[in-house]
Coordinates of C-alpha atoms and ligand atoms in Angstrom, one line a residue:
M60 CA 11.7 -58.6 -36.3
K61 CA 12.4 -58.7 -32.6
V62 CA 10.0 -60.2 -30.1
L63 CA 10.7 -59.2 -26.5
V64 CA 9.3 -61.3 -23.6
A65 CA 9.4 -58.9 -20.6
T66 CA 8.2 -60.6 -17.4
E67 CA 8.9 -59.4 -13.9
K68 CA 7.5 -62.8 -12.8
P69 CA 9.2 -65.2 -15.3
F70 CA 7.6 -68.0 -17.3
A71 CA 8.8 -71.5 -16.5
P72 CA 12.0 -72.4 -18.5
I73 CA 10.1 -75.0 -20.5
A74 CA 7.6 -72.3 -21.7
I75 CA 10.4 -70.1 -22.7
R76 CA 11.9 -72.9 -24.8
Q77 CA 8.6 -73.4 -26.6
I78 CA 8.1 -69.7 -27.1
R79 CA 11.6 -69.5 -28.6
E80 CA 11.0 -72.4 -30.9
V81 CA 7.8 -71.0 -32.3
T82 CA 9.2 -67.5 -32.7
E83 CA 12.5 -68.5 -34.3
A84 CA 10.7 -71.0 -36.6
A85 CA 8.8 -68.0 -38.0
G86 CA 12.1 -66.2 -38.6
Y87 CA 11.9 -63.7 -35.7
S88 CA 14.4 -63.2 -32.9
L89 CA 13.5 -63.6 -29.3
A90 CA 14.9 -61.4 -26.5
L91 CA 14.3 -61.9 -22.8
L92 CA 14.0 -59.5 -19.9
E93 CA 13.1 -61.5 -16.8
N94 CA 13.0 -60.7 -13.1
Y95 CA 13.6 -57.0 -13.8
K96 CA 13.5 -54.8 -10.7
N97 CA 12.8 -51.4 -12.1
T98 CA 11.0 -49.8 -15.1
S99 CA 14.2 -48.3 -16.5
E100 CA 15.3 -51.9 -17.4
L101 CA 12.0 -52.3 -19.3
L102 CA 12.4 -49.0 -21.0
T103 CA 15.8 -49.9 -22.4
A104 CA 14.7 -53.4 -23.4
V105 CA 11.6 -52.3 -25.4
S106 CA 13.5 -49.6 -27.4
D107 CA 14.1 -51.8 -30.4
A108 CA 11.3 -54.5 -30.0
D109 CA 8.7 -54.9 -32.7
A110 CA 6.5 -57.1 -30.5
L111 CA 6.2 -57.4 -26.8
I112 CA 4.9 -60.3 -24.6
V113 CA 4.1 -59.5 -21.0
R114 CA 2.3 -61.0 -18.0
S115 CA 1.1 -58.5 -15.3
D116 CA 3.8 -56.1 -16.3
M117 CA 2.7 -52.5 -16.6
V118 CA 2.6 -51.3 -20.1
T119 CA 2.2 -47.5 -19.6
D120 CA 2.5 -44.4 -21.7
E121 CA 6.1 -44.2 -20.6
V122 CA 6.9 -47.7 -21.8
L123 CA 5.1 -47.1 -25.1
D124 CA 7.0 -43.9 -25.7
A125 CA 10.2 -45.8 -25.2
A126 CA 9.1 -48.6 -27.6
K127 CA 9.7 -46.7 -30.8
Q128 CA 9.3 -49.7 -33.1
L129 CA 6.6 -51.5 -31.3
K130 CA 3.6 -52.7 -33.3
I131 CA 2.0 -55.3 -31.0
V132 CA 1.8 -56.1 -27.3
V133 CA 0.3 -59.4 -26.1
R134 CA -0.7 -59.9 -22.5
A135 CA 0.0 -63.6 -22.0
G136 CA -3.1 -64.1 -19.8
A137 CA -6.6 -62.9 -19.3
G138 CA -6.8 -59.7 -17.3
Y139 CA -5.4 -56.7 -19.1
D140 CA -5.8 -54.0 -16.5
N141 CA -2.0 -53.7 -16.7
L142 CA -2.2 -52.4 -20.3
D143 CA -2.9 -48.8 -21.1
I144 CA -5.1 -49.6 -24.0
K145 CA -5.9 -46.0 -24.9
S146 CA -2.2 -45.2 -25.0
C147 CA -1.5 -48.4 -27.1
T148 CA -4.0 -47.1 -29.7
E149 CA -2.5 -43.6 -29.6
H150 CA 0.9 -45.2 -30.3
N151 CA -0.5 -47.3 -33.1
V152 CA 0.2 -50.5 -31.1
I153 CA -2.3 -53.3 -31.3
A154 CA -3.0 -54.9 -27.9
M155 CA -4.2 -58.4 -27.3
N156 CA -4.7 -60.9 -24.5
T157 CA -4.8 -64.7 -24.6
P158 CA -8.2 -65.6 -22.9
G159 CA -8.7 -69.1 -21.5
Q160 CA -5.1 -70.2 -21.8
N161 CA -4.3 -70.1 -18.1
S162 CA -7.8 -70.5 -16.7
N163 CA -7.5 -74.1 -15.5
A164 CA -4.5 -73.2 -13.4
V165 CA -6.5 -70.5 -11.7
A166 CA -9.4 -72.8 -11.1
E167 CA -7.3 -75.4 -9.5
L168 CA -5.8 -72.8 -7.2
V169 CA -9.3 -72.0 -6.0
F170 CA -9.7 -75.6 -4.6
E171 CA -6.1 -75.7 -3.3
L172 CA -6.8 -72.6 -1.2
L173 CA -10.3 -73.8 -0.2
L174 CA -9.2 -77.3 0.9
F175 CA -6.3 -76.1 2.8
Q176 CA -8.5 -73.6 4.7
I177 CA -11.4 -75.9 5.5
R178 CA -9.1 -78.6 6.7
G179 CA -7.6 -76.2 9.2
G180 CA -4.3 -75.9 7.4
F181 CA -3.7 -79.6 8.1
N182 CA -2.4 -78.6 11.5
G183 CA -3.7 -81.7 13.3
K184 CA -5.5 -79.6 16.0
K185 CA -9.2 -79.7 15.0
S186 CA -11.5 -81.5 12.6
G187 CA -12.0 -79.8 9.3
S188 CA -15.0 -79.9 7.0
E189 CA -15.8 -81.2 3.5
L190 CA -16.9 -79.7 0.2
R191 CA -19.5 -82.3 -0.7
M192 CA -23.1 -81.0 -0.7
K193 CA -21.9 -77.5 0.1
T194 CA -23.0 -74.4 -1.8
L195 CA -20.5 -72.8 -4.1
G196 CA -21.2 -69.4 -5.7
L197 CA -19.3 -68.3 -8.8
H198 CA -19.3 -64.5 -9.0
G199 CA -18.6 -64.3 -12.8
F200 CA -18.8 -67.2 -15.2
G201 CA -16.1 -66.7 -17.8
N202 CA -13.4 -69.2 -18.6
V203 CA -12.1 -69.6 -15.1
G204 CA -15.7 -69.8 -13.6
K205 CA -16.5 -72.7 -16.0
Y206 CA -13.4 -74.6 -15.0
V207 CA -14.2 -74.1 -11.3
A208 CA -17.8 -75.4 -11.9
D209 CA -16.3 -78.4 -13.7
I210 CA -14.1 -79.3 -10.8
A211 CA -16.8 -78.6 -8.2
R212 CA -19.0 -81.2 -9.9
G213 CA -16.4 -83.8 -9.0
F214 CA -16.5 -82.7 -5.4
G215 CA -20.3 -83.0 -5.4
M216 CA -20.9 -79.4 -4.7
D217 CA -24.1 -77.5 -5.3
T218 CA -22.9 -74.7 -7.7
Y219 CA -24.6 -71.4 -8.4
T220 CA -23.5 -68.4 -10.5
Y221 CA -24.3 -64.8 -11.3
D222 CA -23.0 -63.2 -14.5
P223 CA -25.0 -60.6 -16.4
F224 CA -23.0 -61.4 -19.6
V225 CA -23.6 -65.2 -19.7
S226 CA -26.8 -66.9 -20.7
E227 CA -28.6 -69.3 -18.4
R228 CA -28.2 -72.1 -21.0
V229 CA -24.4 -71.7 -20.9
M230 CA -24.5 -71.8 -17.1
K231 CA -26.7 -74.9 -17.1
N232 CA -24.5 -76.7 -19.7
N233 CA -21.5 -76.1 -17.5
G234 CA -23.0 -77.3 -14.3
A235 CA -24.1 -74.1 -12.5
K236 CA -27.5 -72.8 -11.6
Q237 CA -28.3 -69.2 -12.4
C238 CA -29.0 -66.7 -9.6
I239 CA -31.2 -63.7 -10.6
N240 CA -29.0 -61.2 -8.9
L241 CA -25.9 -60.9 -6.8
E242 CA -27.8 -60.7 -3.5
E243 CA -29.3 -64.2 -4.2
L244 CA -25.8 -65.6 -4.9
Y245 CA -24.3 -64.2 -1.7
L246 CA -27.3 -65.2 0.4
K247 CA -27.3 -68.8 -0.9
C248 CA -23.6 -69.7 -1.0
Q249 CA -21.3 -70.6 1.9
Y250 CA -18.3 -70.5 -0.5
I251 CA -18.0 -67.7 -3.0
S252 CA -15.3 -67.6 -5.7
I253 CA -14.7 -64.4 -7.6
H254 CA -14.0 -64.5 -11.4
M255 CA -14.2 -61.1 -13.1
P256 CA -11.9 -58.7 -14.6
L257 CA -10.9 -55.5 -12.9
N258 CA -12.4 -52.4 -14.5
E259 CA -14.4 -49.3 -13.5
R260 CA -17.5 -51.4 -13.0
T261 CA -16.0 -54.1 -10.8
N262 CA -13.7 -51.9 -8.6
K263 CA -14.8 -52.5 -5.0
L264 CA -17.9 -54.4 -6.3
I265 CA -17.7 -56.9 -3.4
S266 CA -19.0 -54.7 -0.7
Y267 CA -19.7 -55.1 3.0
D268 CA -23.4 -55.4 2.2
L269 CA -22.8 -58.4 -0.1
M270 CA -20.3 -60.1 2.2
K271 CA -22.7 -59.7 5.1
K272 CA -25.3 -61.8 3.3
M273 CA -23.1 -64.9 3.2
P274 CA -24.2 -67.9 5.4
Q275 CA -22.5 -69.2 8.5
N276 CA -18.9 -70.3 8.0
A277 CA -18.5 -68.2 4.9
V278 CA -15.3 -68.4 2.8
L279 CA -14.7 -65.8 0.1
V280 CA -12.0 -66.8 -2.4
N281 CA -10.5 -64.1 -4.6
T282 CA -8.2 -65.3 -7.5
A283 CA -9.3 -62.3 -9.6
R284 CA -7.8 -58.9 -8.5
K285 CA -7.5 -57.5 -5.0
E286 CA -9.2 -54.3 -6.0
V287 CA -12.6 -55.9 -6.7
V288 CA -13.1 -56.4 -2.9
D289 CA -13.8 -53.4 -0.8
E290 CA -11.2 -53.7 1.9
A291 CA -12.9 -51.4 4.3
G292 CA -16.0 -53.6 4.1
L293 CA -13.9 -56.7 4.4
L294 CA -12.3 -55.5 7.6
K295 CA -15.7 -54.6 9.0
I296 CA -17.0 -58.1 8.3
F297 CA -14.0 -59.7 9.9
E298 CA -14.5 -57.5 13.0
E299 CA -18.2 -58.6 13.2
R300 CA -18.0 -62.2 12.2
T301 CA -15.5 -64.6 13.6
D302 CA -16.8 -67.3 11.2
F303 CA -15.8 -65.4 8.0
C304 CA -12.6 -66.4 6.0
Y305 CA -10.9 -64.7 3.1
L306 CA -8.5 -66.5 0.7
S307 CA -6.8 -64.3 -1.8
D308 CA -4.3 -64.9 -4.6
I309 CA -2.4 -61.7 -3.8
E310 CA -2.0 -59.8 -0.6
P311 CA -4.6 -57.1 0.1
D312 CA -3.4 -53.6 1.0
C313 CA -4.7 -54.2 4.6
K314 CA -2.6 -57.3 5.1
A315 CA -1.0 -56.0 8.3
V316 CA -4.4 -55.9 10.1
F317 CA -5.0 -59.5 9.2
E318 CA -1.6 -60.6 10.5
E319 CA -2.2 -58.8 13.7
K320 CA -5.8 -59.8 14.4
Y321 CA -7.1 -62.6 12.2
Q322 CA -4.6 -65.5 12.2
G323 CA -6.0 -68.7 10.8
R324 CA -8.9 -67.0 9.0
Y325 CA -7.1 -66.0 5.8
I326 CA -4.6 -67.1 3.2
F327 CA -2.7 -64.6 1.0
T328 CA -0.2 -65.8 -1.6
A329 CA 2.9 -63.7 -1.7
K330 CA 2.8 -63.2 -5.4
K331 CA -0.1 -63.8 -7.8
M332 CA 0.2 -67.6 -8.1
G333 CA -3.0 -68.5 -10.1
A334 CA -1.3 -68.8 -13.5
Q335 CA 2.0 -70.0 -12.1
T336 CA 2.1 -73.5 -13.5
E337 CA 4.3 -74.9 -16.3
E338 CA 1.1 -75.7 -18.3
A339 CA -0.4 -72.3 -18.0
N340 CA 2.9 -70.6 -18.9
I341 CA 3.3 -72.8 -22.0
N342 CA -0.3 -72.3 -23.1
A343 CA -0.4 -68.5 -22.6
G344 CA 3.2 -67.8 -23.7
V345 CA 3.0 -69.9 -26.9
A346 CA -0.5 -68.5 -27.7
A347 CA 1.0 -65.0 -27.4
A348 CA 3.9 -65.8 -29.7
R349 CA 1.5 -67.4 -32.2
Q350 CA -0.9 -64.4 -32.1
I351 CA 2.1 -62.1 -32.9
I352 CA 3.2 -64.3 -35.9
S353 CA -0.4 -64.5 -37.2
Y354 CA -0.7 -60.7 -36.9
F355 CA 2.5 -60.0 -38.7
R356 CA 2.0 -62.6 -41.4
K357 CA -1.7 -62.5 -42.0
G358 CA -3.0 -59.4 -40.2
I359 CA -5.1 -61.6 -37.9
E360 CA -6.5 -59.5 -35.1
K361 CA -8.3 -62.0 -33.0
Y362 CA -8.3 -61.0 -29.3
K363 CA -7.6 -57.4 -30.2
L364 CA -8.4 -55.1 -27.2
N365 CA -8.1 -51.7 -28.8
K366 CA -11.6 -50.1 -29.2
Ligands
LIG532 C1 -4.4 -63.3 -15.7 O1 -5.1 -62.3 -15.7 O2 -4.2 -64.0 -16.7 C2 -3.9 -63.9 -14.4 O3 -4.1 -63.0 -13.3 C3 -2.4 -64.3 -14.4 O4 -1.5 -63.2 -14.2 P1 0.1 -63.5 -14.3 O5 0.4 -63.9 -15.7 O6 0.7 -62.2 -13.9 O7 0.4 -64.6 -13.3

């Protein structure tokens, strides 16, 4: 059995060592395709793989056609908008993710971005501000949202959340107050952090009308996916409100406009950095390898994504 790790953005070496240990101890071989620059490299590498571990790498119809022996693909991470699940099913490939494994890393990045911004980038020119007693809104309260709420408690923030899929009890137990709708969340919170998957329902969900509701000195933090924010609406808000900031873990399509007109009011990471820690790489990568082994050995289908 051959397990291929195909990552355009590689795992840390220590994570690869641990993934290899787990895989080889189970009697399977591990192949690596890291830092690849074009799809043709992936197409060649998957041709004889029985199992595939990816990060945000696109697993398309074309990739699945080339992967003649593939039985399972695991997205080492939470968001699986990069996997064509329908095509996986058509190709008899089971698809899984590893929810929760990299969530703390993403949650910490939220505060790294926020603190850097509200302290004026530590540029020594002006006084910054503090997080204590400020309102924090978590748009989405899954694994990452809960970690963010946990850290926010240490900062003494007043945390609110809106998530139609999570009960008020879970919110309360994790230190967040429930808002009855999105409007209330955006009206109440000076800082909003977005924590939701990208799908048909969430595409461009963060609209001009929502952003407009945010209080004075608003900061919107997006460590989810760039597509969940309506960029036309975002540019409109930036034009109208000089107090509005946007911090995003991945550059928006309209980055050039920000560079030209809005210096100091945004931070964009060059590559998605949320899960880019050794700990997150180890947790997600090893979990992916273990899920593959449990599937082959015992038929365990936990975290299966195929409908
Ligand atoms: C996720 O969905 O798990 C995160 O966005 C991490 O993505 P990455 O593995 O490509 O860094």
